[in-house]
Amino acid sequence: MTVASELNPTARFLMGPGPSDVHPRILKAMATPVIGHLDPQLIAVMDELKDMLQNLFRTKNELTLAVSGTGSAGMETCFVNLLEAGDEALVCVNGVFGNRMSDIVERCGAKLIRLEAPWGQPIDPTAVKQIIRKCNPKLLAIVHAETSTGVLQPLEEIGEIARDAGALFLVDAVTSLGGTDVRMDEWGIDAIYSGTQKCISGPPGLAPVSFSPRAMQAVEERKTKVRSWYLDMTMVRKYWQGAKRVYHHTAPISMLYSLYEALRMIFEEGLETRFKRHRRNHELLREGLEELGFEFMVARSYRLPMLNSVRIPEGMEDAPVRQRLLDEFNIEIGGGLGDFAGKVWRIGLMGCSCTVNHVNMLLAALRRIKGG
Ligand SMILES: Cc1ncc(COP(=O)(O)O)c(C=O)c1O
């Protein structure tokens, strides 16, 4: 057998829906020595991680940790722990990730109730109020930043509606966390998950999650075991909490280092400064794209700064232009998904990929391509 050649991928400017650019400091952290998963030095790193994640989610929840796996593992963790067969779950759907939540609810054997809104529009709290009167859901689930459409969903009012109806409030913060404000405790969120490869700007592979005491009570009151062994929070938490840690599965040590460094960088910059940077560069991109004839898919008041969803203009072809961006300029942007496939481009400005230089580079490349 011939030995495969050495890895040598071309560095890209990652301006799609994720992953985003990973800072050399984070890559360097991943190259530090791997130690044992119960080594006191690693436990100290995990305690710091927990602390930084609590600050990022703006929560005091004791059960705040990083699940081994990507954002979808975080999604599955929330649902499999909170739902038992026969429970009702109300899922708001206005894009790909509401659909993925629905799929997981059904796999849990729970009864799925879907509240849909057209792609590119937010979920209307009045519609939530109306539907929740007609059912008795154990939880209400919603996506904060719908990466497939570019909608930023206001959460506070819907959280209140869930609480008044006695339902747990479950939020997907995969694309929002680290790029815009997420206030878990203030907004009454009971379970939340995210991913490392978007605005946290680390490599994909971990899913920060947090469960409120109310959510953990629901987990503890289950009549049946959590259906996933790997994601069972009643077991995983014994590895992340308490004076004596209990082995559950071997932690992805180097990934934990990467998240540690990424979070350190976030708090060095400061949350407010970071959120402002995302808004400012979004405005810069918007001006440039509009000059080039692009139209945004989402109304201004619900637009995500970190994921810009724009209609592909006449005269530009979807796949060939994206291929030229990659081949000639080393820039990756995202195509449309589902209802938006072939019609829309998704331009990410997330974490380390959210700089004035990234914006100017992409605009210059698009101008060159448009000019022929
Ligand atoms: C809003 C949202 N939820 C969930 C996911 C799933 O995350 P992952 O692809 O890391 O499993 C994504 C990924 O793009 C996302 O954008």
Tab-separated table of C-alpha atoms and ligand atoms in Angstrom:
chain	number	residue	atom	x	y	z
A	1	MET	CA	0.000	0.000	0.000
A	2	THR	CA	1.350	3.449	-0.868
A	3	VAL	CA	1.297	5.942	1.959
A	4	ALA	CA	-1.155	8.787	1.491
A	5	SER	CA	0.489	12.139	0.861
A	6	GLU	CA	1.005	14.647	3.626
A	7	LEU	CA	-2.017	16.820	4.437
A	8	ASN	CA	-1.708	20.147	2.690
A	9	PRO	CA	-5.058	21.889	2.300
A	10	THR	CA	-5.021	25.440	0.939
A	11	ALA	CA	-5.975	27.959	3.587
A	12	ARG	CA	-9.336	29.553	2.756
A	13	PHE	CA	-11.188	32.607	3.897
A	14	LEU	CA	-14.240	30.981	5.458
A	15	MET	CA	-17.228	33.237	4.779
A	16	GLY	CA	-19.960	30.651	4.554
A	17	PRO	CA	-22.423	29.447	7.191
A	18	GLY	CA	-19.609	27.844	9.214
A	19	PRO	CA	-16.994	26.787	9.989
A	20	SER	CA	-15.430	30.216	10.309
A	21	ASP	CA	-11.718	31.077	10.321
A	22	VAL	CA	-9.821	29.647	13.275
A	23	HIS	CA	-7.210	31.939	14.833
A	24	PRO	CA	-3.595	30.625	15.030
A	25	ARG	CA	-3.760	31.021	18.819
A	26	ILE	CA	-6.509	28.411	18.883
A	27	LEU	CA	-4.623	26.045	16.587
A	28	LYS	CA	-1.556	26.458	18.807
A	29	ALA	CA	-3.617	25.595	21.895
A	30	MET	CA	-4.644	22.360	20.179
A	31	ALA	CA	-0.997	21.423	19.728
A	32	THR	CA	-0.268	21.569	23.485
A	33	PRO	CA	0.315	18.215	25.249
A	34	VAL	CA	-2.583	15.814	25.535
A	35	ILE	CA	-2.990	14.803	29.178
A	36	GLY	CA	-5.314	12.302	30.822
A	37	HIS	CA	-9.044	12.990	31.012
A	38	LEU	CA	-8.946	12.795	34.832
A	39	ASP	CA	-5.673	14.694	35.261
A	40	PRO	CA	-6.253	17.505	37.796
A	41	GLN	CA	-4.779	19.942	35.256
A	42	LEU	CA	-7.487	19.025	32.766
A	43	ILE	CA	-10.210	19.235	35.430
A	44	ALA	CA	-8.985	22.779	36.156
A	45	VAL	CA	-9.275	23.618	32.430
A	46	MET	CA	-12.826	22.200	32.414
A	47	ASP	CA	-13.787	24.287	35.452
A	48	GLU	CA	-12.541	27.438	33.712
A	49	LEU	CA	-14.394	26.397	30.565
A	50	LYS	CA	-17.604	26.001	32.523
A	51	ASP	CA	-17.141	29.416	34.055
A	52	MET	CA	-16.482	31.089	30.694
A	53	LEU	CA	-19.468	29.320	29.099
A	54	GLN	CA	-21.725	30.502	31.933
A	55	ASN	CA	-20.579	34.064	31.205
A	56	LEU	CA	-21.125	33.631	27.481
A	57	PHE	CA	-24.637	32.209	27.901
A	58	ARG	CA	-25.182	34.770	30.695
A	59	THR	CA	-26.412	32.120	33.068
A	60	LYS	CA	-25.767	30.893	36.566
A	61	ASN	CA	-26.838	27.356	35.660
A	62	GLU	CA	-24.643	24.785	37.334
A	63	LEU	CA	-25.164	22.375	34.450
A	64	THR	CA	-23.243	24.239	31.750
A	65	LEU	CA	-20.670	22.267	29.774
A	66	ALA	CA	-19.400	21.308	26.338
A	67	VAL	CA	-20.882	18.147	24.830
A	68	SER	CA	-18.496	16.030	22.714
A	69	GLY	CA	-19.855	16.474	19.200
A	70	THR	CA	-20.963	19.246	16.861
A	71	GLY	CA	-23.983	21.527	17.224
A	72	SER	CA	-26.369	18.723	16.259
A	73	ALA	CA	-25.092	16.705	19.246
A	74	GLY	CA	-26.047	19.683	21.403
A	75	MET	CA	-29.492	19.698	19.793
A	76	GLU	CA	-29.944	15.987	20.390
A	77	THR	CA	-28.690	16.318	23.986
A	78	CYS	CA	-31.412	18.832	24.827
A	79	PHE	CA	-34.246	16.820	23.301
A	80	VAL	CA	-33.269	13.315	24.411
A	81	ASN	CA	-32.815	14.428	27.991
A	82	LEU	CA	-36.033	16.417	28.224
A	83	LEU	CA	-38.433	14.249	26.231
A	84	GLU	CA	-39.880	10.819	26.930
A	85	ALA	CA	-42.080	8.777	24.637
A	86	GLY	CA	-45.588	10.215	24.622
A	87	ASP	CA	-44.597	13.762	25.713
A	88	GLU	CA	-45.760	16.642	23.531
A	89	ALA	CA	-43.241	19.070	22.021
A	90	LEU	CA	-44.046	22.281	20.177
A	91	VAL	CA	-41.387	23.110	17.587
A	92	CYS	CA	-41.245	26.410	15.691
A	93	VAL	CA	-40.114	25.859	12.113
A	94	ASN	CA	-38.986	28.543	9.655
A	95	GLY	CA	-35.925	26.890	8.170
A	96	VAL	CA	-33.704	23.814	8.082
A	97	PHE	CA	-32.885	23.653	11.771
A	98	GLY	CA	-36.495	23.742	12.990
A	99	ASN	CA	-37.011	20.783	10.673
A	100	ARG	CA	-34.023	18.982	12.216
A	101	MET	CA	-35.463	19.589	15.688
A	102	SER	CA	-38.782	18.106	14.518
A	103	ASP	CA	-37.012	14.983	13.275
A	104	ILE	CA	-35.288	14.509	16.634
A	105	VAL	CA	-38.563	14.988	18.549
A	106	GLU	CA	-40.103	12.146	16.540
A	107	ARG	CA	-37.058	9.948	17.112
A	108	CYS	CA	-37.605	10.489	20.869
A	109	GLY	CA	-41.073	8.952	20.432
A	110	ALA	CA	-42.658	12.255	21.467
A	111	LYS	CA	-45.702	13.849	19.863
A	112	LEU	CA	-44.599	16.618	17.515
A	113	ILE	CA	-46.599	19.815	17.094
A	114	ARG	CA	-45.152	22.137	14.453
A	115	LEU	CA	-45.715	25.869	14.202
A	116	GLU	CA	-44.478	27.023	10.814
A	117	ALA	CA	-43.604	30.426	9.375
A	118	PRO	CA	-42.413	31.122	5.818
A	119	TRP	CA	-38.650	30.886	5.223
A	120	GLY	CA	-37.047	34.293	5.734
A	121	GLN	CA	-39.602	35.402	8.328
A	122	PRO	CA	-39.550	35.158	12.125
A	123	ILE	CA	-42.032	33.210	14.231
A	124	ASP	CA	-44.903	35.442	15.352
A	125	PRO	CA	-45.533	35.367	19.140
A	126	THR	CA	-49.288	35.717	18.544
A	127	ALA	CA	-49.296	32.495	16.549
A	128	VAL	CA	-47.382	30.798	19.399
A	129	LYS	CA	-50.004	32.023	21.877
A	130	GLN	CA	-52.807	30.650	19.737
A	131	ILE	CA	-51.330	27.207	19.198
A	132	ILE	CA	-50.120	26.695	22.762
A	133	ARG	CA	-53.698	27.113	24.031
A	134	LYS	CA	-54.726	24.080	21.996
A	135	CYS	CA	-52.018	21.698	23.217
A	136	ASN	CA	-50.108	20.786	26.342
A	137	PRO	CA	-46.438	20.727	25.378
A	138	LYS	CA	-43.679	19.750	27.790
A	139	LEU	CA	-41.378	22.044	25.849
A	140	LEU	CA	-41.360	24.750	23.214
A	141	ALA	CA	-38.317	24.767	20.926
A	142	ILE	CA	-37.099	27.541	18.659
A	143	VAL	CA	-33.991	28.593	16.700
A	144	HIS	CA	-32.467	31.936	17.727
A	145	ALA	CA	-30.383	32.456	14.571
A	146	GLU	CA	-31.716	30.427	11.610
A	147	THR	CA	-28.590	29.853	9.530
A	148	SER	CA	-30.554	28.579	6.536
A	149	THR	CA	-32.410	31.890	6.125
A	150	GLY	CA	-30.566	34.635	8.036
A	151	VAL	CA	-33.387	35.421	10.494
A	152	LEU	CA	-32.659	36.580	14.053
A	153	GLN	CA	-35.619	35.499	16.170
A	154	PRO	CA	-36.641	37.718	19.118
A	155	LEU	CA	-36.990	35.356	22.089
A	156	GLU	CA	-38.221	37.176	25.167
A	157	GLU	CA	-41.944	37.273	24.420
A	158	ILE	CA	-42.031	33.667	23.226
A	159	GLY	CA	-40.143	32.602	26.351
A	160	GLU	CA	-42.805	34.228	28.479
A	161	ILE	CA	-45.568	32.480	26.565
A	162	ALA	CA	-43.841	29.124	27.110
A	163	ARG	CA	-43.437	29.768	30.816
A	164	ASP	CA	-47.079	30.872	31.245
A	165	ALA	CA	-48.147	27.626	29.560
A	166	GLY	CA	-45.915	25.594	31.890
A	167	ALA	CA	-43.624	24.483	29.050
A	168	LEU	CA	-39.828	24.372	29.121
A	169	PHE	CA	-38.186	26.818	26.718
A	170	LEU	CA	-35.488	25.238	24.499
A	171	VAL	CA	-33.319	27.424	22.255
A	172	ASP	CA	-30.843	26.746	19.429
A	173	ALA	CA	-28.022	29.293	19.747
A	174	VAL	CA	-25.594	27.598	17.335
A	175	THR	CA	-25.107	30.620	15.107
A	176	SER	CA	-25.907	33.392	17.592
A	177	LEU	CA	-23.610	32.560	20.525
A	178	GLY	CA	-20.491	34.731	20.534
A	179	GLY	CA	-21.781	37.034	17.769
A	180	THR	CA	-24.892	38.575	19.281
A	181	ASP	CA	-26.403	38.748	22.716
A	182	VAL	CA	-27.755	35.548	24.262
A	183	ARG	CA	-29.241	36.058	27.729
A	184	MET	CA	-30.255	32.667	28.966
A	185	ASP	CA	-31.447	33.554	32.480
A	186	GLU	CA	-32.995	36.922	31.632
A	187	TRP	CA	-34.950	35.451	28.705
A	188	GLY	CA	-36.191	32.475	30.728
A	189	ILE	CA	-34.433	29.826	28.622
A	190	ASP	CA	-34.419	26.334	30.187
A	191	ALA	CA	-32.168	24.472	27.784
A	192	ILE	CA	-29.778	25.862	25.193
A	193	TYR	CA	-27.137	24.495	22.860
A	194	SER	CA	-24.557	25.923	20.494
A	195	GLY	CA	-21.557	24.899	18.395
A	196	THR	CA	-17.915	25.929	18.387
A	197	GLN	CA	-17.438	26.587	14.666
A	198	LYS	CA	-19.566	29.685	14.122
A	199	CYS	CA	-19.127	32.913	16.118
A	200	ILE	CA	-16.975	31.209	18.772
A	201	SER	CA	-14.632	30.657	15.812
A	202	GLY	CA	-13.104	27.369	16.940
A	203	PRO	CA	-12.954	24.153	14.936
A	204	PRO	CA	-16.196	22.130	14.748
A	205	GLY	CA	-16.449	19.395	17.357
A	206	LEU	CA	-17.950	20.638	20.615
A	207	ALA	CA	-21.436	21.754	21.567
A	208	PRO	CA	-21.742	24.100	24.553
A	209	VAL	CA	-25.018	23.398	26.408
A	210	SER	CA	-26.733	24.645	29.524
A	211	PHE	CA	-29.750	23.350	31.460
A	212	SER	CA	-31.714	25.410	34.002
A	213	PRO	CA	-32.579	23.894	37.406
A	214	ARG	CA	-36.170	23.554	36.098
A	215	ALA	CA	-34.920	21.605	33.093
A	216	MET	CA	-32.733	19.362	35.254
A	217	GLN	CA	-35.695	18.700	37.533
A	218	ALA	CA	-37.621	17.514	34.476
A	219	VAL	CA	-34.699	15.224	33.594
A	220	GLU	CA	-34.568	13.841	37.128
A	221	GLU	CA	-38.330	13.205	37.167
A	222	ARG	CA	-38.234	11.052	34.040
A	223	LYS	CA	-39.953	7.694	34.343
A	224	THR	CA	-37.617	6.116	31.805
A	225	LYS	CA	-33.882	6.250	31.170
A	226	VAL	CA	-32.563	8.830	28.714
A	227	ARG	CA	-32.536	6.984	25.379
A	228	SER	CA	-29.002	7.998	24.472
A	229	TRP	CA	-26.261	6.641	26.717
A	230	TYR	CA	-23.628	9.006	25.288
A	231	LEU	CA	-25.651	12.187	25.772
A	232	ASP	CA	-27.315	11.344	29.104
A	233	MET	CA	-26.751	14.479	31.199
A	234	THR	CA	-27.364	12.638	34.475
A	235	MET	CA	-24.167	10.697	33.748
A	236	VAL	CA	-22.134	13.262	31.777
A	237	ARG	CA	-22.534	15.840	34.560
A	238	LYS	CA	-20.677	13.580	37.008
A	239	TYR	CA	-17.602	14.083	34.857
A	240	TRP	CA	-18.027	17.889	34.747
A	241	GLN	CA	-19.202	18.592	38.301
A	242	GLY	CA	-18.310	17.928	41.921
A	243	ALA	CA	-15.157	17.351	43.924
A	244	LYS	CA	-14.689	13.817	42.627
A	245	ARG	CA	-15.026	13.365	38.861
A	246	VAL	CA	-16.321	10.144	37.382
A	247	TYR	CA	-15.218	8.856	33.986
A	248	HIS	CA	-18.029	8.744	31.432
A	249	HIS	CA	-16.313	8.843	28.042
A	250	THR	CA	-12.775	9.951	27.171
A	251	ALA	CA	-12.997	13.698	26.736
A	252	PRO	CA	-11.785	15.168	23.421
A	253	ILE	CA	-8.891	16.866	25.212
A	254	SER	CA	-7.474	18.898	22.286
A	255	MET	CA	-10.953	20.167	21.413
A	256	LEU	CA	-11.412	21.338	24.998
A	257	TYR	CA	-8.124	23.242	24.677
A	258	SER	CA	-9.387	24.863	21.472
A	259	LEU	CA	-12.590	26.021	23.148
A	260	TYR	CA	-10.639	27.277	26.141
A	261	GLU	CA	-8.478	29.511	23.941
A	262	ALA	CA	-11.424	30.639	21.788
A	263	LEU	CA	-13.355	31.698	24.896
A	264	ARG	CA	-10.312	33.469	26.313
A	265	MET	CA	-10.130	35.465	23.079
A	266	ILE	CA	-13.829	36.322	23.300
A	267	PHE	CA	-13.506	37.714	26.822
A	268	GLU	CA	-10.282	39.555	25.993
A	269	GLU	CA	-12.187	41.358	23.251
A	270	GLY	CA	-15.266	41.867	25.455
A	271	LEU	CA	-18.780	40.760	24.579
A	272	GLU	CA	-20.194	44.199	23.737
A	273	THR	CA	-17.196	45.073	21.529
A	274	ARG	CA	-17.515	41.742	19.770
A	275	PHE	CA	-21.249	42.150	19.111
A	276	LYS	CA	-20.628	45.695	17.789
A	277	ARG	CA	-17.908	44.370	15.471
A	278	HIS	CA	-20.379	41.874	14.018
A	279	ARG	CA	-23.000	44.581	13.450
A	280	ARG	CA	-20.516	47.076	11.977
A	281	ASN	CA	-19.030	44.654	9.467
A	282	HIS	CA	-22.492	43.458	8.509
A	283	GLU	CA	-23.413	47.070	7.642
A	284	LEU	CA	-20.233	47.439	5.587
A	285	LEU	CA	-21.039	44.259	3.680
A	286	ARG	CA	-24.669	45.286	3.202
A	287	GLU	CA	-23.671	48.626	1.628
A	288	GLY	CA	-21.231	46.942	-0.740
A	289	LEU	CA	-23.610	44.150	-1.723
A	290	GLU	CA	-26.468	46.554	-2.362
A	291	GLU	CA	-24.200	48.616	-4.630
A	292	LEU	CA	-23.552	45.413	-6.568
A	293	GLY	CA	-27.295	44.814	-6.949
A	294	PHE	CA	-27.831	42.174	-4.258
A	295	GLU	CA	-31.109	42.077	-2.349
A	296	PHE	CA	-31.409	40.762	1.213
A	297	MET	CA	-33.897	37.948	1.839
A	298	VAL	CA	-34.819	39.091	5.351
A	299	ALA	CA	-36.432	42.348	6.518
A	300	ARG	CA	-33.913	44.664	8.174
A	301	SER	CA	-35.373	44.374	11.685
A	302	TYR	CA	-34.913	40.570	11.780
A	303	ARG	CA	-31.616	40.333	9.913
A	304	LEU	CA	-28.747	38.329	11.357
A	305	PRO	CA	-25.492	40.308	11.265
A	306	MET	CA	-23.390	37.136	11.149
A	307	LEU	CA	-25.262	35.361	8.336
A	308	ASN	CA	-26.230	37.432	5.333
A	309	SER	CA	-28.767	35.791	3.117
A	310	VAL	CA	-28.962	37.448	-0.307
A	311	ARG	CA	-30.771	36.690	-3.548
A	312	ILE	CA	-28.379	35.722	-6.370
A	313	PRO	CA	-28.615	38.560	-8.899
A	314	GLU	CA	-29.501	38.122	-12.574
A	315	GLY	CA	-26.445	37.253	-14.628
A	316	MET	CA	-24.621	35.456	-11.813
A	317	GLU	CA	-24.821	31.689	-11.685
A	318	ASP	CA	-24.900	29.973	-8.306
A	319	ALA	CA	-22.397	27.102	-8.385
A	320	PRO	CA	-19.950	28.510	-11.013
A	321	VAL	CA	-19.516	31.797	-9.134
A	322	ARG	CA	-18.996	30.060	-5.801
A	323	GLN	CA	-16.455	27.795	-7.467
A	324	ARG	CA	-14.581	30.804	-8.910
A	325	LEU	CA	-14.557	32.469	-5.491
A	326	LEU	CA	-12.955	29.325	-4.093
A	327	ASP	CA	-10.513	28.655	-6.948
A	328	GLU	CA	-9.382	32.181	-7.752
A	329	PHE	CA	-9.769	33.980	-4.426
A	330	ASN	CA	-9.749	31.203	-1.797
A	331	ILE	CA	-13.031	32.545	-0.450
A	332	GLU	CA	-15.810	30.194	0.630
A	333	ILE	CA	-19.416	31.379	0.767
A	334	GLY	CA	-22.496	29.191	1.230
A	335	GLY	CA	-25.231	28.214	-1.215
A	336	GLY	CA	-28.920	28.095	-0.300
A	337	LEU	CA	-30.517	25.142	1.479
A	338	GLY	CA	-33.994	23.631	1.097
A	339	ASP	CA	-36.510	26.223	-0.163
A	340	PHE	CA	-33.622	28.636	-0.838
A	341	ALA	CA	-31.406	26.229	-2.832
A	342	GLY	CA	-30.135	27.792	-6.074
A	343	LYS	CA	-31.726	31.166	-5.243
A	344	VAL	CA	-29.694	32.435	-2.360
A	345	TRP	CA	-26.136	32.857	-1.160
A	346	ARG	CA	-25.314	32.782	2.508
A	347	ILE	CA	-22.396	34.969	3.486
A	348	GLY	CA	-21.024	34.441	6.952
A	349	LEU	CA	-19.294	37.089	9.029
A	350	MET	CA	-18.586	35.027	12.103
A	351	GLY	CA	-15.914	35.384	14.780
A	352	CYS	CA	-12.453	35.643	13.186
A	353	SER	CA	-14.060	35.791	9.710
A	354	CYS	CA	-15.833	39.017	10.652
A	355	THR	CA	-13.274	41.674	9.726
A	356	VAL	CA	-13.184	44.713	7.444
A	357	ASN	CA	-10.577	42.905	5.337
A	358	HIS	CA	-12.828	39.882	4.793
A	359	VAL	CA	-15.674	42.160	3.686
A	360	ASN	CA	-13.479	44.172	1.317
A	361	MET	CA	-11.888	41.058	-0.143
A	362	LEU	CA	-15.221	39.440	-0.924
A	363	LEU	CA	-16.677	42.621	-2.420
A	364	ALA	CA	-13.590	43.078	-4.611
A	365	ALA	CA	-13.796	39.464	-5.781
A	366	LEU	CA	-17.509	39.758	-6.601
A	367	ARG	CA	-16.862	42.988	-8.534
A	368	ARG	CA	-14.150	41.248	-10.568
A	369	ILE	CA	-16.414	38.282	-11.308
A	370	LYS	CA	-19.350	40.540	-12.208
A	371	GLY	CA	-17.114	42.546	-14.539
A	372	GLY	CA	-16.411	39.296	-16.472
B	1	LIG	C1	-28.880	26.973	13.680
B	1	LIG	C2	-28.117	25.695	13.602
B	1	LIG	N1	-28.468	24.659	14.395
B	1	LIG	C3	-27.811	23.492	14.363
B	1	LIG	C4	-26.757	23.287	13.514
B	1	LIG	C5	-26.070	21.962	13.486
B	1	LIG	O1	-24.753	22.094	13.857
B	1	LIG	P1	-23.602	21.108	13.324
B	1	LIG	O2	-23.585	21.182	11.845
B	1	LIG	O3	-22.382	21.663	13.985
B	1	LIG	O4	-23.936	19.746	13.820
B	1	LIG	C6	-26.355	24.307	12.663
B	1	LIG	C7	-25.242	24.130	11.704
B	1	LIG	O5	-25.082	24.840	10.762
B	1	LIG	C8	-27.048	25.554	12.718
B	1	LIG	O6	-26.691	26.558	11.913
